[in-house]
CSV table of N, CA and C in Angstrom, one decimal:
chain,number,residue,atom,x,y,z
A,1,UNK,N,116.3,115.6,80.4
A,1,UNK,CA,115.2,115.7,79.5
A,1,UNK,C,114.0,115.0,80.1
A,2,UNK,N,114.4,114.0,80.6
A,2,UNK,CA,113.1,113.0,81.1
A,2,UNK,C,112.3,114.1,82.3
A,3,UNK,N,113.1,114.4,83.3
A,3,UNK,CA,112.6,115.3,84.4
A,3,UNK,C,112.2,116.2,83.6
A,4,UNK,N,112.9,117.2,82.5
A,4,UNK,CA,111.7,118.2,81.7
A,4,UNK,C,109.7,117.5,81.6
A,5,UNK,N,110.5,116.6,80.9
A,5,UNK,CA,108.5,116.3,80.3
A,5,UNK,C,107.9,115.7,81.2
A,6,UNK,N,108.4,115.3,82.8
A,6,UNK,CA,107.7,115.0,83.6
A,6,UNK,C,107.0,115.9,84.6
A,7,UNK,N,107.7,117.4,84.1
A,7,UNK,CA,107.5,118.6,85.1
A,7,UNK,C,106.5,119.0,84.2
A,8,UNK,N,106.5,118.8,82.3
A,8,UNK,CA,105.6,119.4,81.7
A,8,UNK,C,104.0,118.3,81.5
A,9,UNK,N,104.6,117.2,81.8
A,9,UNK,CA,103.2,116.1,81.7
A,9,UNK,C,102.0,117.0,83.2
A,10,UNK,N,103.2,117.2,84.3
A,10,UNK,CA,102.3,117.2,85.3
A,10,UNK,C,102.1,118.6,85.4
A,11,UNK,N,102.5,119.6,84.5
A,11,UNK,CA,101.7,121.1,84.8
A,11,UNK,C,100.7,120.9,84.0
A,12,UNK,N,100.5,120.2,82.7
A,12,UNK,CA,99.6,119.8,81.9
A,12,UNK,C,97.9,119.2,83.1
A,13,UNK,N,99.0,118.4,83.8
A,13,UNK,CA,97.6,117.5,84.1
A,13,UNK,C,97.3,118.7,85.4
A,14,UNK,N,97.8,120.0,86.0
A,14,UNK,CA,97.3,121.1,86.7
A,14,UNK,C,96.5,121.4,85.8
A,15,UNK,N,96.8,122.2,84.8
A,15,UNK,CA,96.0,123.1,84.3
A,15,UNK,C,95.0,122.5,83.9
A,16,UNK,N,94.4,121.2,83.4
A,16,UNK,CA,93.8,120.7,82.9
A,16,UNK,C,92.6,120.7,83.4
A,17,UNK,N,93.4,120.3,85.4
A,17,UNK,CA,92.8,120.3,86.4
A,17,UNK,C,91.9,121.4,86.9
């Protein structure tokens, strides 16, 4: 679970990007 939201924190901070 941890590795999920850390894959989703950092496509978050792509797209953000």
């Amino acid at each position: 679970m941890e590795m999920y939201l850390l894959k989703t924190h950092h496509t978050i901070l792509n797209i953000c990007k």
